[in-house]
CSV table of C-alpha atoms in Angstrom, one decimal:
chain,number,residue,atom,x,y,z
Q,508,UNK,CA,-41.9,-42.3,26.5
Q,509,UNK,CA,-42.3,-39.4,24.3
Q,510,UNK,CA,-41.6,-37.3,27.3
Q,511,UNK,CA,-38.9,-39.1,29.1
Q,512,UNK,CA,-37.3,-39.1,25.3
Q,513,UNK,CA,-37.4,-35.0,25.4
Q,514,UNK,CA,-36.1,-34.7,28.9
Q,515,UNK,CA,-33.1,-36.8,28.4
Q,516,UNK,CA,-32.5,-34.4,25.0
Q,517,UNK,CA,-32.6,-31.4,26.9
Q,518,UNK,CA,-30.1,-32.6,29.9
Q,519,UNK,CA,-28.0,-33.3,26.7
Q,520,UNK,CA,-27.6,-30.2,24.9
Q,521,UNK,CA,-27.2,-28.7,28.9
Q,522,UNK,CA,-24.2,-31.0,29.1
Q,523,UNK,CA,-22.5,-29.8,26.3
Q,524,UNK,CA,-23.7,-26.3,26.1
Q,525,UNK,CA,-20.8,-24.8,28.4
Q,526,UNK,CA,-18.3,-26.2,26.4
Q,527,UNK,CA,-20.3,-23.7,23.1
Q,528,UNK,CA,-20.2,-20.5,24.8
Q,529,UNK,CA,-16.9,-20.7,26.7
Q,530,UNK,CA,-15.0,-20.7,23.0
Q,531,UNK,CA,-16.8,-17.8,21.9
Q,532,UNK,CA,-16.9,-15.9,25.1
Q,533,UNK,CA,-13.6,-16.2,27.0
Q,534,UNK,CA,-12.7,-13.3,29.0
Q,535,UNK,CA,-10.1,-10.9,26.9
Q,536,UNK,CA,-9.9,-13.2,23.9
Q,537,UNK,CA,-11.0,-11.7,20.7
Q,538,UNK,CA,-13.7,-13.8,19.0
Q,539,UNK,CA,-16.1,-13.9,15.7
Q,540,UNK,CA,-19.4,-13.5,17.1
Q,541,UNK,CA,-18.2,-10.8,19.8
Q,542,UNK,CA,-20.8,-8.4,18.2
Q,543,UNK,CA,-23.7,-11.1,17.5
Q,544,UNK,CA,-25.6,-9.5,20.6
Q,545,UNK,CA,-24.2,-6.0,21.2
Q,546,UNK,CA,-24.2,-4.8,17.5
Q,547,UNK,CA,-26.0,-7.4,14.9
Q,548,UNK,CA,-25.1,-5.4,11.9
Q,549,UNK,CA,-22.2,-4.2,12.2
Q,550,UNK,CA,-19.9,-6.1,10.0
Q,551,UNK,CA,-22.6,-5.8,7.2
Q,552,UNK,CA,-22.3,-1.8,7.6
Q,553,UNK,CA,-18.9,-2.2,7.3
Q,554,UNK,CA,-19.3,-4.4,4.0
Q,555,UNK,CA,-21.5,-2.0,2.4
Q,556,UNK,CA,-19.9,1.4,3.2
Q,557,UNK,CA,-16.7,0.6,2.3
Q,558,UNK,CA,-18.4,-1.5,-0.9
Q,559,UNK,CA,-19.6,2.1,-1.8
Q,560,UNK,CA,-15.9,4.0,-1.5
Q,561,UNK,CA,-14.2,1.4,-3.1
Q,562,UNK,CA,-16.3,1.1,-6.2
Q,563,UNK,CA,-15.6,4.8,-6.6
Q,564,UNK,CA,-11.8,4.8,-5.9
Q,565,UNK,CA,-10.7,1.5,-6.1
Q,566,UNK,CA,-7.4,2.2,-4.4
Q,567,UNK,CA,-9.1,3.1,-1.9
Q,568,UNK,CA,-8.8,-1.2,-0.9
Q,569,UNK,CA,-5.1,-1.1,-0.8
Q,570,UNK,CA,-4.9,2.3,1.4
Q,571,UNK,CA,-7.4,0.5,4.1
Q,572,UNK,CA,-5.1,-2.7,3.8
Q,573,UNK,CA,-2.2,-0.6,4.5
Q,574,UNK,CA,-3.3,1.5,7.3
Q,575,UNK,CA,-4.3,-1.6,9.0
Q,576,UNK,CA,-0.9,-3.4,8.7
Q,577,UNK,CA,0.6,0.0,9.9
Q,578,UNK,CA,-1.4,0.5,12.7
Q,579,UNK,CA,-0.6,-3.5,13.8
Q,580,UNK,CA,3.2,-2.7,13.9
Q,581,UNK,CA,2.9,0.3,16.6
Q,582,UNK,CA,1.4,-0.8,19.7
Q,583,UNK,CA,-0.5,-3.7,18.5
Q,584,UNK,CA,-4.3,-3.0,16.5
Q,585,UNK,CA,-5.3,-0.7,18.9
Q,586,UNK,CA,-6.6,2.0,15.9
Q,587,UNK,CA,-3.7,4.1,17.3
Q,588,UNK,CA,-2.9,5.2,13.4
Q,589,UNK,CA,-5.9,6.9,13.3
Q,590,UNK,CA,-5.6,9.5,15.9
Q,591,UNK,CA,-5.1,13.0,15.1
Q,592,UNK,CA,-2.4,15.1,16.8
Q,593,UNK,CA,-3.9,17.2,19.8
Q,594,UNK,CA,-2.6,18.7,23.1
Q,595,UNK,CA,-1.3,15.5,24.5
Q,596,UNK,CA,-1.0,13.2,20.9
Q,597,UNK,CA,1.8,13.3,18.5
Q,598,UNK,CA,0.0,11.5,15.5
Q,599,UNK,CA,1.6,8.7,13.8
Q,600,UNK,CA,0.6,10.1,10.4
Q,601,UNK,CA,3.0,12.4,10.5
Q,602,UNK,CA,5.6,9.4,10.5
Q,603,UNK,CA,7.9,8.9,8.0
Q,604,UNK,CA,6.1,5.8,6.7
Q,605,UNK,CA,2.8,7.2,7.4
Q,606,UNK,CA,3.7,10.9,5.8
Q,607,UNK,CA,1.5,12.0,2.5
Q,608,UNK,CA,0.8,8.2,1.6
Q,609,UNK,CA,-1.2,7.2,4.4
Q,610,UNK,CA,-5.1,7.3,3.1
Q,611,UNK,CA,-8.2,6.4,3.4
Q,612,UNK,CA,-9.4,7.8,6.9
Q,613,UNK,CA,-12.8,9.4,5.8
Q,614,UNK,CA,-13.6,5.4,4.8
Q,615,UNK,CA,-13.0,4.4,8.1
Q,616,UNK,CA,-15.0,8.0,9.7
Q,617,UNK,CA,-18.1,7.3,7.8
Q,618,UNK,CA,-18.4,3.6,9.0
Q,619,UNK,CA,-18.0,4.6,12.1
Q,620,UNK,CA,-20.6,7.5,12.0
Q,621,UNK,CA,-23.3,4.7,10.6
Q,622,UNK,CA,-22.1,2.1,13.4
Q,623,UNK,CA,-22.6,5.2,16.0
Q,624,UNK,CA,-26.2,5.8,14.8
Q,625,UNK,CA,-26.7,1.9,14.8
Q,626,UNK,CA,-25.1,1.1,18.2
Q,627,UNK,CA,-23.7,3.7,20.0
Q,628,UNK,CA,-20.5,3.1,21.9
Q,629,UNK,CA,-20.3,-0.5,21.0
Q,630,UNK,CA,-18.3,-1.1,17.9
Q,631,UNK,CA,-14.1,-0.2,18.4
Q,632,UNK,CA,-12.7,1.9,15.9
Q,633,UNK,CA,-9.6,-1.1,16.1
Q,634,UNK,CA,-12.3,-3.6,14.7
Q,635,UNK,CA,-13.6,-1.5,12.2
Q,636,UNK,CA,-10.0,-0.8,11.0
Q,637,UNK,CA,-9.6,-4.8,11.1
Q,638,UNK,CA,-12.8,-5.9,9.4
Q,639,UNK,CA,-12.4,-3.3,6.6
Q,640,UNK,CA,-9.6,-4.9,5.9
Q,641,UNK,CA,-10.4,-8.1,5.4
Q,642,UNK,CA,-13.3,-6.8,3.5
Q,643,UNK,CA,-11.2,-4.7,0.7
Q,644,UNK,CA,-9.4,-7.9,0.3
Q,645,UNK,CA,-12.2,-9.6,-0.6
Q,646,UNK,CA,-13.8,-6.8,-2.7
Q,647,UNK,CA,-10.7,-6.4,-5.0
Q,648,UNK,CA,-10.7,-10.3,-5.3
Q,649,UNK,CA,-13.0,-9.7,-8.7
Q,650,UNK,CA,-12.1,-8.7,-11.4
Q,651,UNK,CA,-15.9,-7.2,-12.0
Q,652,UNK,CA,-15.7,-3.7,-10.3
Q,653,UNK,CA,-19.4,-2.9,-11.3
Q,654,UNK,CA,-20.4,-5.9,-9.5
Q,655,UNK,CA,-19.1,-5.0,-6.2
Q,656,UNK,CA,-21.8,-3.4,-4.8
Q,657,UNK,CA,-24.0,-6.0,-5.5
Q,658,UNK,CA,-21.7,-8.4,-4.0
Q,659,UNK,CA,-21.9,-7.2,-0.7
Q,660,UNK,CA,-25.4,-6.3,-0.5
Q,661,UNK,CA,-25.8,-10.3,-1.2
Q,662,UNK,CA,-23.6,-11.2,1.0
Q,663,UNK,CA,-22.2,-13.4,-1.7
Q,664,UNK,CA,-18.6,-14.7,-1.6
Q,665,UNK,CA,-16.4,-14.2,-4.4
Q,666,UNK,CA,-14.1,-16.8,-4.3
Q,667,UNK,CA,-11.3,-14.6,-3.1
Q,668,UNK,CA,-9.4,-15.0,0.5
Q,669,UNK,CA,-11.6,-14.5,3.1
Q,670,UNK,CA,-11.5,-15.3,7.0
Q,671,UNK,CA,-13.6,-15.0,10.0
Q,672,UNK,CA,-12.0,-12.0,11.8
Q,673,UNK,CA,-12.0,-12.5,15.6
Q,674,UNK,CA,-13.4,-9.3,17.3
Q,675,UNK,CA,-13.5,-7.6,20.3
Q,676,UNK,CA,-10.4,-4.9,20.4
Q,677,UNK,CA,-10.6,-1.7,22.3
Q,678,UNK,CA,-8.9,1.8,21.0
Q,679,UNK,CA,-5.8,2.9,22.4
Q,680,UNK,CA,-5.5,6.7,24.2
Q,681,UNK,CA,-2.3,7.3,22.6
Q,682,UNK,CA,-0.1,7.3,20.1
Q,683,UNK,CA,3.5,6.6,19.3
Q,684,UNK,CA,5.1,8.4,16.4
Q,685,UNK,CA,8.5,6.5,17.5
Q,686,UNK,CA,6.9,3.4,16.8
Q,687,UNK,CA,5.2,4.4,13.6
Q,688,UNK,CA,9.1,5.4,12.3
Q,689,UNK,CA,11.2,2.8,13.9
Q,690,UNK,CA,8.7,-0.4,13.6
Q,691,UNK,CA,7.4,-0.3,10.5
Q,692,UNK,CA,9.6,-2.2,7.3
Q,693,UNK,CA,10.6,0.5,4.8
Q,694,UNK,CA,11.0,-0.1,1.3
Q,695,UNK,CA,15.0,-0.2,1.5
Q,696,UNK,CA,15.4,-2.3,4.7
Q,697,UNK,CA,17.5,-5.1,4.1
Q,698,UNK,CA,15.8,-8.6,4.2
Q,699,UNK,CA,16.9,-9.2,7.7
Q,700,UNK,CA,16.2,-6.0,9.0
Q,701,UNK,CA,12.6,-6.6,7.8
Q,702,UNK,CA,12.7,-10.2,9.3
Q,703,UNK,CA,13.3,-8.9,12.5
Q,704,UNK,CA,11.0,-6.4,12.5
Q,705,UNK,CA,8.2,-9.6,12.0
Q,706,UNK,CA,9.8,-11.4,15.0
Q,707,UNK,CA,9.2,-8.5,16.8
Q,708,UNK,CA,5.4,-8.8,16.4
Q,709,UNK,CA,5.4,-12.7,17.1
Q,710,UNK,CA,5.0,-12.8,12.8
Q,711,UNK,CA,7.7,-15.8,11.1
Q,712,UNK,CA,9.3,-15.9,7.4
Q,713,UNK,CA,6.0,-17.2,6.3
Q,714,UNK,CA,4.1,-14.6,7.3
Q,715,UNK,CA,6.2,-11.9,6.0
Q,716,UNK,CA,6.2,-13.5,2.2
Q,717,UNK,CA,2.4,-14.0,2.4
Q,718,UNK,CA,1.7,-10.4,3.6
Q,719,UNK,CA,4.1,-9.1,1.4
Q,720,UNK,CA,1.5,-10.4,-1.2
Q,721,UNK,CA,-0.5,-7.6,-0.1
Q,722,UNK,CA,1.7,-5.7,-2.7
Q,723,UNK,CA,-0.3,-6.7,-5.5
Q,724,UNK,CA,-2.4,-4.0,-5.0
Q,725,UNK,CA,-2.0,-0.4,-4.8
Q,726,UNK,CA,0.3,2.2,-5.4
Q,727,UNK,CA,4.1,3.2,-4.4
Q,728,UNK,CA,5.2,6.4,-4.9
Q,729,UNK,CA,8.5,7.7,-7.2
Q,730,UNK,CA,10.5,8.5,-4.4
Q,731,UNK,CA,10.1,4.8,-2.8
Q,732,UNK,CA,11.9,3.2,-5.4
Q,733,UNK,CA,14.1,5.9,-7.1
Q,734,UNK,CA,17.4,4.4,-5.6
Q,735,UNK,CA,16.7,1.3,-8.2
Q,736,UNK,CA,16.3,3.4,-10.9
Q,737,UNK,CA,19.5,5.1,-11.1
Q,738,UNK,CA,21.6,3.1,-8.1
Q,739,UNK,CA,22.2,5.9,-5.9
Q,740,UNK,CA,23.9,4.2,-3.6
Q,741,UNK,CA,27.1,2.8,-5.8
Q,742,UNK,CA,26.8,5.9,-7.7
Q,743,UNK,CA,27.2,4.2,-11.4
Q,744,UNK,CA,23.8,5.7,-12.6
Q,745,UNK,CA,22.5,2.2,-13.6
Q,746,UNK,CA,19.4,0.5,-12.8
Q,747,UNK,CA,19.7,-2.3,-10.1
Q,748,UNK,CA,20.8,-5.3,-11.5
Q,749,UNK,CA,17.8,-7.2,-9.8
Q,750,UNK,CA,15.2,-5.2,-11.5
Q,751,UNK,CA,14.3,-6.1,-15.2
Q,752,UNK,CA,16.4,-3.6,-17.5
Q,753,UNK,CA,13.2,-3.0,-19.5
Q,754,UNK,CA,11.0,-3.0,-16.9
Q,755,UNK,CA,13.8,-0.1,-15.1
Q,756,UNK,CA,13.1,2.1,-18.3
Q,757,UNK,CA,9.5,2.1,-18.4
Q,758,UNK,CA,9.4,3.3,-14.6
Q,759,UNK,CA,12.1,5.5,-15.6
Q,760,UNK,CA,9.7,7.5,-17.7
Q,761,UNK,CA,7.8,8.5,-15.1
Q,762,UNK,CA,10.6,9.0,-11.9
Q,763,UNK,CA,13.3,11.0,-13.1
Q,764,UNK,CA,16.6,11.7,-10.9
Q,765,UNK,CA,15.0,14.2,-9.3
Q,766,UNK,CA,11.5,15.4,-8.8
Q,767,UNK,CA,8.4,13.9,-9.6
Q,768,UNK,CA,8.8,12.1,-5.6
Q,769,UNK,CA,4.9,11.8,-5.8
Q,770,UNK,CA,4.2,10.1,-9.3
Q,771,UNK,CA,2.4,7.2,-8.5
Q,772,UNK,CA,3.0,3.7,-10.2
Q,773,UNK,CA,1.2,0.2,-9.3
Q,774,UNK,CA,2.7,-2.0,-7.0
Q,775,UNK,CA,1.7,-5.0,-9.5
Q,776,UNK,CA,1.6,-3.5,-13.4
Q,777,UNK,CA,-0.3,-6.7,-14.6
Q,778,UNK,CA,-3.1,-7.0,-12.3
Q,779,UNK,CA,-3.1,-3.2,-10.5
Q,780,UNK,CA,-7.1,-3.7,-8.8
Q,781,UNK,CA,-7.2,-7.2,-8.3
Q,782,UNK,CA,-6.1,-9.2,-5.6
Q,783,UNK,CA,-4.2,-12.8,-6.8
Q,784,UNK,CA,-1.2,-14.2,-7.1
Q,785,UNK,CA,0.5,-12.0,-9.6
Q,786,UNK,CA,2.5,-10.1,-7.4
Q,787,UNK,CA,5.0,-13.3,-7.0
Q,788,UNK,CA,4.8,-14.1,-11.0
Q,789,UNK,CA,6.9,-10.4,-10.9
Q,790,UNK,CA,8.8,-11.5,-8.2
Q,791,UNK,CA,10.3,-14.6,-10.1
Q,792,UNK,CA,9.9,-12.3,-13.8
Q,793,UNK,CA,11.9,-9.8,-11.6
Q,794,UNK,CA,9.8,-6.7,-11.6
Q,795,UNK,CA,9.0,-6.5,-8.1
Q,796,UNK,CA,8.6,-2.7,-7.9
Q,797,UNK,CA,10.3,-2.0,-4.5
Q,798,UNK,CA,13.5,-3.3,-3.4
Q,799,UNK,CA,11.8,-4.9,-0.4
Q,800,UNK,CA,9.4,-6.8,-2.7
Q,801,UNK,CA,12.7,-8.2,-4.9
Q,802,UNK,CA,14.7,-9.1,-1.7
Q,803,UNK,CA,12.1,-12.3,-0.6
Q,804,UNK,CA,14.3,-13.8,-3.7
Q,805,UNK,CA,17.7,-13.3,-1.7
Q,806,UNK,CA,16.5,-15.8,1.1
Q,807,UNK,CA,16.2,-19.6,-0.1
Q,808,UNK,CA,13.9,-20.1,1.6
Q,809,UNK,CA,11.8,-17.2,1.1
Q,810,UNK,CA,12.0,-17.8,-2.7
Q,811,UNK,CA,10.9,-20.9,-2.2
Q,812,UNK,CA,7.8,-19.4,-0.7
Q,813,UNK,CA,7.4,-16.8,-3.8
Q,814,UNK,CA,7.5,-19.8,-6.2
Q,815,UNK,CA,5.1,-22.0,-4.2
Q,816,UNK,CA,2.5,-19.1,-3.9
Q,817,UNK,CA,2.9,-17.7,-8.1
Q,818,UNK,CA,2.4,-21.2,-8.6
Q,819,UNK,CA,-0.9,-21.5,-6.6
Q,820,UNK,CA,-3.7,-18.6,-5.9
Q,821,UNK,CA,-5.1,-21.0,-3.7
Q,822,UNK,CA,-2.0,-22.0,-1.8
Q,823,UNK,CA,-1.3,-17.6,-1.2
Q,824,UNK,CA,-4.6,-17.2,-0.7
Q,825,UNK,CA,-4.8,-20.0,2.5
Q,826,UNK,CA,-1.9,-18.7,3.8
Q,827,UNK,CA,-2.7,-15.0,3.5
Q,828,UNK,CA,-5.8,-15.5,5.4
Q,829,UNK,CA,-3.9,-17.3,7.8
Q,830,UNK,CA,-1.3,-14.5,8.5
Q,831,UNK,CA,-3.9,-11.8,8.5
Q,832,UNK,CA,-5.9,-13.4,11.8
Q,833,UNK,CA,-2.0,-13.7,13.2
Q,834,UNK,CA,-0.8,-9.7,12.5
Q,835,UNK,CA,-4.6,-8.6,13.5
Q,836,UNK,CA,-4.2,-10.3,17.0
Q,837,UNK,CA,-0.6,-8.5,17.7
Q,838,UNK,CA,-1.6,-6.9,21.2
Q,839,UNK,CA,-4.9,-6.5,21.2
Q,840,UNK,CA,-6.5,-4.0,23.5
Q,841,UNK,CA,-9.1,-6.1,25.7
Q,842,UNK,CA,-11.2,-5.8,29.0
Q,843,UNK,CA,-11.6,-2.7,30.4
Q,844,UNK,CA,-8.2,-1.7,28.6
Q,845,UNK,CA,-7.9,1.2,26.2
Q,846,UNK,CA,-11.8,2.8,25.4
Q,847,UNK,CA,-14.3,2.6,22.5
Q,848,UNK,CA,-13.9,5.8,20.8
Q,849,UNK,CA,-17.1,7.8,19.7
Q,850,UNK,CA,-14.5,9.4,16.9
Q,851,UNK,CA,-12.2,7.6,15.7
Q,852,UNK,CA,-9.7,10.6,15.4
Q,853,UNK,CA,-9.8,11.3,19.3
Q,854,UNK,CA,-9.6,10.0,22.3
Q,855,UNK,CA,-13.2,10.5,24.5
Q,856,UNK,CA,-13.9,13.6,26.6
């Protein structure tokens, strides 16, 4: 009986085994558990090398966060952002966006030094760029910055946004600094121009006010936001009328008329190195740094979205995760597409 019992067991789990394996492994889809097999440890190196940057820089979670939303909007995540220029390769860090404010490359070349020594050939300089961003979310999602070492050598989750990041992206063998100019929302597009520039990239309304939360961490510099200051455009010298008139003079401090394009000021003054819903509490207080942080107020239903998130962590925090699978899966590189570059600044040999 005992017998016939674990027979019938075993044709069961055979039954419904297929139906596992063929969501995790379907040809050219990207997937969690893509590097299960090939490369076990890889997202834990990840975790713990960037753990180690960030708890000396801190900012050092926004830049990663940014350069992977930049690389997203040319070409797809194909780690295209983080070529160098060589005979063939115009680089998109010399873009306009990209242009002495794109950081944090050395993060992203040490991980992939360890994963090269771990598993040679195997781990995509795209996924790395991909996972280390989901992981500096997660890190700056404390406000205990001595602790985040610790964190991630436990493993243990904050309580912050996270997500399962489905894997398996290949690196592109090109660049396009075009793209990296044109693509890209710019800190005085207009609120439809940014719009658009979402639709492009199969991203909606919602999923530019969520990613826009990004903003409340990290840096922008002086010469990002100077036209607010001092309303260059109408000519009348006076802040914009948008911006908090005591908020304007504080900033105005530090980013004069002219010069000073470099000074550096947090994108969220009340909660700079931690990622939570502050960033739309400014929104509403208006002292949303940039112009293209102010503007998600213009749209009705866009401020409705700002108000919903400041009043909820947990509500920004669902829908962040959300719209960070969705801009991480623009055009992926799959199959035998694109390569898995042994540095991520080059194309291979």
């Amino acid at each position: 009986m005992a017998t016939s019992m674990s027979f019938f067991l075993l044709l069961s789990l055979l039954a419904f085994a297929p139906l596992c394996f063929c969501n995790y492994f379907q040809e050219g889809k990207l997937y969690p558990q893509f590097y299960d097999y090939s490369c076990p440890q890889a997202q834990n190196i990840v975790k713990s090398i960037l753990a180690k940057y960030v708890q000396q820089q801190p900012r050092l979670a926004a830049s990663i966060l940014r350069l992977h939303f930049h690389d997203c909007f040319v070409k797809g995540c194909d780690a295209s952002l983080l070529l160098d220029s060589s005979e063939n390769i115009i680089s998109e860090k010399g873009s306009n966006p990209n242009r002495n404010s794109a950081r944090g490359f050395e993060v992203i070349d040490a991980i992939k030094a360890a994963l090269e020594r771990e598993c040679p050939s195997t781990v995509s300089c795209a996924d790395i760029l991909t996972l280390a961003a989901r992981d500096s979310v997660v890190l700056v999602s404390t406000s205990l910055p001595s602790l985040m070492v610790i964190w991630f050598q436990k493993n243990v989750a904050s309580g912050g946004p996270s997500w399962e990041v489905p894997l398996g992206r290949r690196d592109s063998r090109d660049a396009s600094i075009s793209g990296s100019n044109n693509n890209i929302p710019a800190p005085n597009n207009t609120f439809q121009t940014i719009l658009t520039k979402f639709h492009l990239h199969g991203l909606d309304l919602v999923d530019l006010v969520a990613l826009s939360g990004s903003h409340t961490i990290g840096n922008a510099r002086c010469t990002t936001f100077r036209q607010r200051l001092y309303s260059q455009i109408s000519g009348n010298g006076k802040p914009d009328s948008t911006l908090d008139q005591y908020y304007a003079a504080a900033l105005r401090n530090r980013c004069p008329r002219s010069g000073g394009d470099q000074n550096l000021f947090f994108l969220d003054y009340a909660t700079p190195y931690k990622f939570d819903n502050t960033y739309f509490k400014n929104l509403l207080a208006y002292k949303g740094l940039l112009s293209s942080d102010q503007i998600l107020l213009t749209d009705q239903e866009s401020a409705e979205l700002v108000k919903s998130y400041a009043e909820s962590n947990d509500i920004f925090f669902e829908q962040f995760a959300k719209s960070m699978i969705k801009m991480g899966n623009i055009s992926p590189l799959t199959n035998s597409r694109g390569e898995i570059r042994e540095n991520c600044r080059k194309i291979n040999s």
